[in-house]
Coordinates of C-alpha atoms in Angstrom, one line a residue:
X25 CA -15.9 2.9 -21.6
X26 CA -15.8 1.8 -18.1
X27 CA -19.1 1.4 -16.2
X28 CA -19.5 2.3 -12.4
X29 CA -22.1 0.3 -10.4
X30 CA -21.5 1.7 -7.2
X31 CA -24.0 1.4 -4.1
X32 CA -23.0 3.9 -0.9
X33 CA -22.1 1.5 2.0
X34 CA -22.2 3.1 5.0
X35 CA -20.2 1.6 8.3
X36 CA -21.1 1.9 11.6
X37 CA -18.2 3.5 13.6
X38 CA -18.6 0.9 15.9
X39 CA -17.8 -2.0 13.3
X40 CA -14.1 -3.4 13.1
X41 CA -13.2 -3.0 9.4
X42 CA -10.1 -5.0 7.3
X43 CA -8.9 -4.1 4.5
X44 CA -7.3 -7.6 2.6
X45 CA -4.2 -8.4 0.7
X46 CA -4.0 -10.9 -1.8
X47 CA -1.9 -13.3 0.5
X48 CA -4.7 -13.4 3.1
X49 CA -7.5 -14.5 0.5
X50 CA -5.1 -17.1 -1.1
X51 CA -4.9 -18.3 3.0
X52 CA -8.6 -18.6 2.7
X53 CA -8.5 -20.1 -0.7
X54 CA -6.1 -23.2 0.4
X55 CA -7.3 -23.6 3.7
X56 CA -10.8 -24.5 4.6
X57 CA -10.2 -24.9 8.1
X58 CA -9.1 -21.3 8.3
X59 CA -11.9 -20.1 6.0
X60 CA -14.3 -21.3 8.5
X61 CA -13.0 -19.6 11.7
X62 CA -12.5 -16.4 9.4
X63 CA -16.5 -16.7 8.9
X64 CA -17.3 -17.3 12.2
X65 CA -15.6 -14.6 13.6
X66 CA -16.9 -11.8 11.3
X67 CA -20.4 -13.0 12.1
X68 CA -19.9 -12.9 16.3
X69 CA -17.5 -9.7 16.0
X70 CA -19.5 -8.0 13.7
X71 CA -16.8 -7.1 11.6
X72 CA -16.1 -6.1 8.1
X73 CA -13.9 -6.9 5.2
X74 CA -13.1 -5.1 2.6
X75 CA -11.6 -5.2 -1.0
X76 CA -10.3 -2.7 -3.8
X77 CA -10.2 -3.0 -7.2
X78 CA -6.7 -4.0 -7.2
X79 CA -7.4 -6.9 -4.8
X80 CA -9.4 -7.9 -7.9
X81 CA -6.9 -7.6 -10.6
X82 CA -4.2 -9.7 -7.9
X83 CA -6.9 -12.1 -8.5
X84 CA -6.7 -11.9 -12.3
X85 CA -3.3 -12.3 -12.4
X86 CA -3.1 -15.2 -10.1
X87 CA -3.0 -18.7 -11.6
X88 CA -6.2 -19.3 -13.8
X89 CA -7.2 -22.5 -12.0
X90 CA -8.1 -20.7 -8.7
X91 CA -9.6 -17.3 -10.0
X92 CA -13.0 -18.8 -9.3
X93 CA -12.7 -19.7 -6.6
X94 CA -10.8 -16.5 -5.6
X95 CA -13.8 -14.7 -6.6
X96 CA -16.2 -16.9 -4.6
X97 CA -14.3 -16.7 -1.5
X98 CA -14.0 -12.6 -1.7
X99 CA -17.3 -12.6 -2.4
X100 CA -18.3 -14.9 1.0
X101 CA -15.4 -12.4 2.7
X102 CA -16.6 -8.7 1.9
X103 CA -19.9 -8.9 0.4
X104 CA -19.3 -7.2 -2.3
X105 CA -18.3 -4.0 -0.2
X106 CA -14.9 -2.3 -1.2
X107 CA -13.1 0.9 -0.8
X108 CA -12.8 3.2 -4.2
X109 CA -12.6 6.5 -5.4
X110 CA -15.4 8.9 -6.5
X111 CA -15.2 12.5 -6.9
X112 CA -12.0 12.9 -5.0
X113 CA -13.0 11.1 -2.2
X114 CA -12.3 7.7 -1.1
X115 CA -15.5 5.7 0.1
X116 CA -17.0 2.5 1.4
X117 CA -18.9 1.1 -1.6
X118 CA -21.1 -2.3 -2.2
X119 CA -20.5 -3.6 -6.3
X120 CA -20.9 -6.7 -7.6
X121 CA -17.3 -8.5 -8.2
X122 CA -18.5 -8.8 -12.2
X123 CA -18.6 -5.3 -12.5
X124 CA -15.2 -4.6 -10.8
X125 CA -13.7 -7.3 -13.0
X126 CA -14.8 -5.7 -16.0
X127 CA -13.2 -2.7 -15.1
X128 CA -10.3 -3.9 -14.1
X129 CA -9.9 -6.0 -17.4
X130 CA -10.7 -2.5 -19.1
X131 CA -7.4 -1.0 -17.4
X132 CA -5.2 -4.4 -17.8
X133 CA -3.4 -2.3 -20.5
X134 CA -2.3 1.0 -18.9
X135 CA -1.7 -1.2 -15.6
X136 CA 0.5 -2.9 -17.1
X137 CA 2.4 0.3 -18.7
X138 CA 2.4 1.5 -15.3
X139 CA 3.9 -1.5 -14.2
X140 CA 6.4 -0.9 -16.8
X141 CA 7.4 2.3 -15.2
X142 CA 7.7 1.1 -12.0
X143 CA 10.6 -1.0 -13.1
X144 CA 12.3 2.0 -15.7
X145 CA 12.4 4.3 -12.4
X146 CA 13.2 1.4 -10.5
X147 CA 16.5 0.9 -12.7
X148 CA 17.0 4.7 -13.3
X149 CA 17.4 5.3 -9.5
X150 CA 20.2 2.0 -9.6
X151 CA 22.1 4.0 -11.6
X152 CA 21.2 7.5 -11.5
X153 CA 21.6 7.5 -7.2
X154 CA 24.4 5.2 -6.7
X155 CA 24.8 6.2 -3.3
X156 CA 21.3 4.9 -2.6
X157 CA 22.5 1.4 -4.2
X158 CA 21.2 -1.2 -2.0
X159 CA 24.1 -2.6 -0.8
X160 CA 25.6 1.2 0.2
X161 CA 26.1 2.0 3.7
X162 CA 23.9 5.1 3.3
X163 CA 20.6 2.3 2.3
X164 CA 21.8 0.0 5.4
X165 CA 21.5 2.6 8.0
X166 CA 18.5 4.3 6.7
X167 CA 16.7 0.5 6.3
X168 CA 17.7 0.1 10.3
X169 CA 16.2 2.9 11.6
X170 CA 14.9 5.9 8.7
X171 CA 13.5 8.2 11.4
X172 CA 16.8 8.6 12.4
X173 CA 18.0 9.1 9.4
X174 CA 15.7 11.7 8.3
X175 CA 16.5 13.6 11.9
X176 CA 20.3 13.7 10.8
X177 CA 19.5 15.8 8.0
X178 CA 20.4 19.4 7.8
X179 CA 17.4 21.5 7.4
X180 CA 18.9 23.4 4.8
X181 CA 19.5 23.1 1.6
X182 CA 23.2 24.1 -0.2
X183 CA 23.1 24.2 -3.5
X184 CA 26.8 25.9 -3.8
X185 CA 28.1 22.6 -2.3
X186 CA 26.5 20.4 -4.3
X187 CA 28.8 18.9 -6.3
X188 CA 31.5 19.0 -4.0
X189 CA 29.7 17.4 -0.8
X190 CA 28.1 14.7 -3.0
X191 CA 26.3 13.7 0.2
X192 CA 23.1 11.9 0.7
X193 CA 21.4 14.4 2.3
X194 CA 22.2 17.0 0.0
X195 CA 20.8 15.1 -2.4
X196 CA 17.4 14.1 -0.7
X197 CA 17.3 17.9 -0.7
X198 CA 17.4 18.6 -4.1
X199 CA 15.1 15.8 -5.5
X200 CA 12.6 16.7 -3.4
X201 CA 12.8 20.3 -4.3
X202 CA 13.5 19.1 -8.3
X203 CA 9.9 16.6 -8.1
X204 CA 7.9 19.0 -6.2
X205 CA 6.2 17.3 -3.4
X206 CA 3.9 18.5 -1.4
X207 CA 6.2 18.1 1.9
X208 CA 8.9 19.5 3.1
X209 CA 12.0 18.2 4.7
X210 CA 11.4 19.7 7.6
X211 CA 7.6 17.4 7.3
X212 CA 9.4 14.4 7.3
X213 CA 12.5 15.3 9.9
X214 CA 9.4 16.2 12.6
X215 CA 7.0 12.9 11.4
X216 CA 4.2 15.1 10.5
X217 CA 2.9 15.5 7.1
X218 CA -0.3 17.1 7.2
X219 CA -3.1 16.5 4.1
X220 CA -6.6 18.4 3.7
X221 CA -8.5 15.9 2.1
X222 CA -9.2 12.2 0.7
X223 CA -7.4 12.6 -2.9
X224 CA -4.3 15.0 -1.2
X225 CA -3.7 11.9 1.3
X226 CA -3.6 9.6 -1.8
X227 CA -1.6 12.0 -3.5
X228 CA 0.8 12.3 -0.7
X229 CA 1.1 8.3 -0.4
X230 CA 2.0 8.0 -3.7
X231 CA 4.4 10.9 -3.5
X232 CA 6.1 9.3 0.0
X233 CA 6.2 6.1 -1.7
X234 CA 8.2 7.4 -4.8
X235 CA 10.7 9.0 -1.9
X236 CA 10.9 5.2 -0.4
X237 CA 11.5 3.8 -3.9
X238 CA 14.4 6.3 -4.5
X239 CA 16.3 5.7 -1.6
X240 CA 15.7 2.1 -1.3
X241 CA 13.8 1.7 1.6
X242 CA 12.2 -1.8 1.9
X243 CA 12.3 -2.6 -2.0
X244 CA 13.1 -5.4 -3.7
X245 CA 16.0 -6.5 -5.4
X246 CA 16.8 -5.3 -9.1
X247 CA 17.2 -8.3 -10.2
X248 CA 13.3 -9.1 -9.0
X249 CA 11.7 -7.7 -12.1
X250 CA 8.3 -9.5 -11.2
X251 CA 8.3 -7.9 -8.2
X252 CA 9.2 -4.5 -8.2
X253 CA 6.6 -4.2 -10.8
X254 CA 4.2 -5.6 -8.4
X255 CA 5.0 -3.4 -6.2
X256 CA 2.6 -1.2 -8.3
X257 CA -0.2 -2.9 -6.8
X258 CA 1.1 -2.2 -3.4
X259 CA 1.5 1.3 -3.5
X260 CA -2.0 1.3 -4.6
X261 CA -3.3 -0.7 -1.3
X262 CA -1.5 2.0 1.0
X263 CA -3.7 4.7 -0.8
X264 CA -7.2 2.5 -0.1
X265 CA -6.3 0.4 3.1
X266 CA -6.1 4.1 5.3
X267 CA -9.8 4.3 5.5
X268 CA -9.7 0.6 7.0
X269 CA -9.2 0.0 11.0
X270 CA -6.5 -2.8 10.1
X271 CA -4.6 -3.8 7.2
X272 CA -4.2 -7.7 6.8
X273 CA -1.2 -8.4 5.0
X274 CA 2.0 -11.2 4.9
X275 CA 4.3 -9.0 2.9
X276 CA 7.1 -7.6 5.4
X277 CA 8.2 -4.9 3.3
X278 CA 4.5 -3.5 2.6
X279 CA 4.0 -3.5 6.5
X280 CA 7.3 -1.5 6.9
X281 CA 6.9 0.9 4.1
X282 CA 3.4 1.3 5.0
X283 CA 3.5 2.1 8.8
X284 CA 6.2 4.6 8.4
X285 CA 4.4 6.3 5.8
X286 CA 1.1 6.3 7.7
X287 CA 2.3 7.3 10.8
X288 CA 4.1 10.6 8.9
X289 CA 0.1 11.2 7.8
X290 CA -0.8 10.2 11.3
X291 CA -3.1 7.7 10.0
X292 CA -4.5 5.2 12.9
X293 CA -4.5 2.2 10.5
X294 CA -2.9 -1.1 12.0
X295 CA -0.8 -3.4 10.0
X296 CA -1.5 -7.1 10.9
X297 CA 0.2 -10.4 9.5
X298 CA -2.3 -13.3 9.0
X299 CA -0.6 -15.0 12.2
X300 CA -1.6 -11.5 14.4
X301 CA -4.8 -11.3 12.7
X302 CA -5.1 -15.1 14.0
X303 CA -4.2 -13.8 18.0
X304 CA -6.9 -11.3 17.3
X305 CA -9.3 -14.3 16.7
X306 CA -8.2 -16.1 19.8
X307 CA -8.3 -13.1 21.8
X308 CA -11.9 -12.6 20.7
X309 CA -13.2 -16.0 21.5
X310 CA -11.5 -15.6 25.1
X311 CA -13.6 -12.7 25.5

């Protein structure tokens, strides 16, 4: 049912392109001021913003009173030029925010059933891994520094203590070899998970962010249902915003999750906060 209006967009390597979170447009939205040095500073730094389809349906679910302007101001901000799939590969595209909406609205359904999920696995893994519970030693030290966790973990595998060494990294072990991914322990103990092509990377974001969700790195509290089901949406940016130069976004967690997970791709993509992405701004006009 859904119609695709795409228009290949093709950017100059030399271009500075940012991919937007919802909380950055919302900063645009309620602040003119800031608006108008955003504008400026695209046009002098010949830079380019960019959207996804899910920036579009944070938009739709926002408060009804702003979605037009929403719209207008992402408009003015990426002309119309997002990042989406097509034929396994991810690809700078030019469509015109009515079409995206449409689609979007088309999907509203099995997003939200996805959604749904989100939060069922979210609550499974409370009870099903308790010794990934939140407030567990084993989450605390992995949330202060997971590289180091990950390096503390044997290389192997031992099934025939399993249930008598009811460890955490026995465990990682086996749900890794029970769901199949695409990457090894060993991938993640050296920081180096390799991928072959647009759709594998996605694959292997999605698959990395499942991991994070399990052991509870950077998530949200159980008790949040609104926003672990959100959370959705943000799993969805990390497999878009990688083909970006920078990634503008407020939300701490995202920025965690997502520059541990791209740096195990060894994708160059910078996180910034809108206060960093305001430095950048400064920096340029000193310039």
């Amino acid at each position: 049912m859904q119609s695709l209006s795409y228009e290949d967009f093709e950017v100059s390597p030399t271009l500075n392109t940012f991919y937007l979170d919802q909380n950055f447009v919302s900063k645009c939205v309620n602040d003119k001021n800031f608006m108008l040095q955003v504008e400026n500073y695209k046009k002098r730094s010949k830079s380019i913003f960019l959207s996804s389809a899910y920036l579009i349906e944070d938009g739709i679910k926002m408060n009804r009173v702003f979605l037009k302007s929403y719209f207008e101001l992402l408009f003015e901000l990426t002309n119309n030029i997002l990042i989406a799939k097509q034929d396994r590969h991810l690809k700078f595209f030019k469509e015109q925010i009515d079409s995206t909406v449409e689609r979007v609205i088309l999907w509203l359904e099995t997003t939200r059933a996805a959604e749904g999920l989100k939060l069922y696995k979210s609550l499974y893994n409370n009870y099903a891994y308790p010794m990934f519970n939140r407030k567990s030693n084993i989450t605390k030290t992995l949330n202060k520094d997971i590289k180091v966790f990950f390096a503390d973990i044997d290389d192997d595998f031992h099934p025939e203590s399993f249930d008598m060494e009811f460890n955490s990294h026995n465990i990682i072990h086996g749900i890794m070899i029970s769901k199949s991914y695409q990457f090894t322990i060993q991938d993640i103990k050296k920081g180096h998970v390799t991928f072959d092509s647009d759709f594998d990377c996605m694959n292997k974001i999605e698959q990395l962010s499942e991991l994070m969700d399990l052991i509870n790195f950077e998530t949200e509290s159980i008790k949040d249902i609104k926003k672990i089901k959100s959370s959705y949406q943000d799993t969805e940016h990390l497999k878009h915003a990688w083909k970006a130069d920078y990634f503008i976004t407020d939300d701490v967690k995202l920025i965690k999750r997502g520059e541990y997970i791209y740096a195990l791709l060894g994708i160059k993509t910078k996180f910034l906060k809108i206060s960093d992405f305001k430095k950048t701004m400064v920096e340029f006009y000193a310039h």
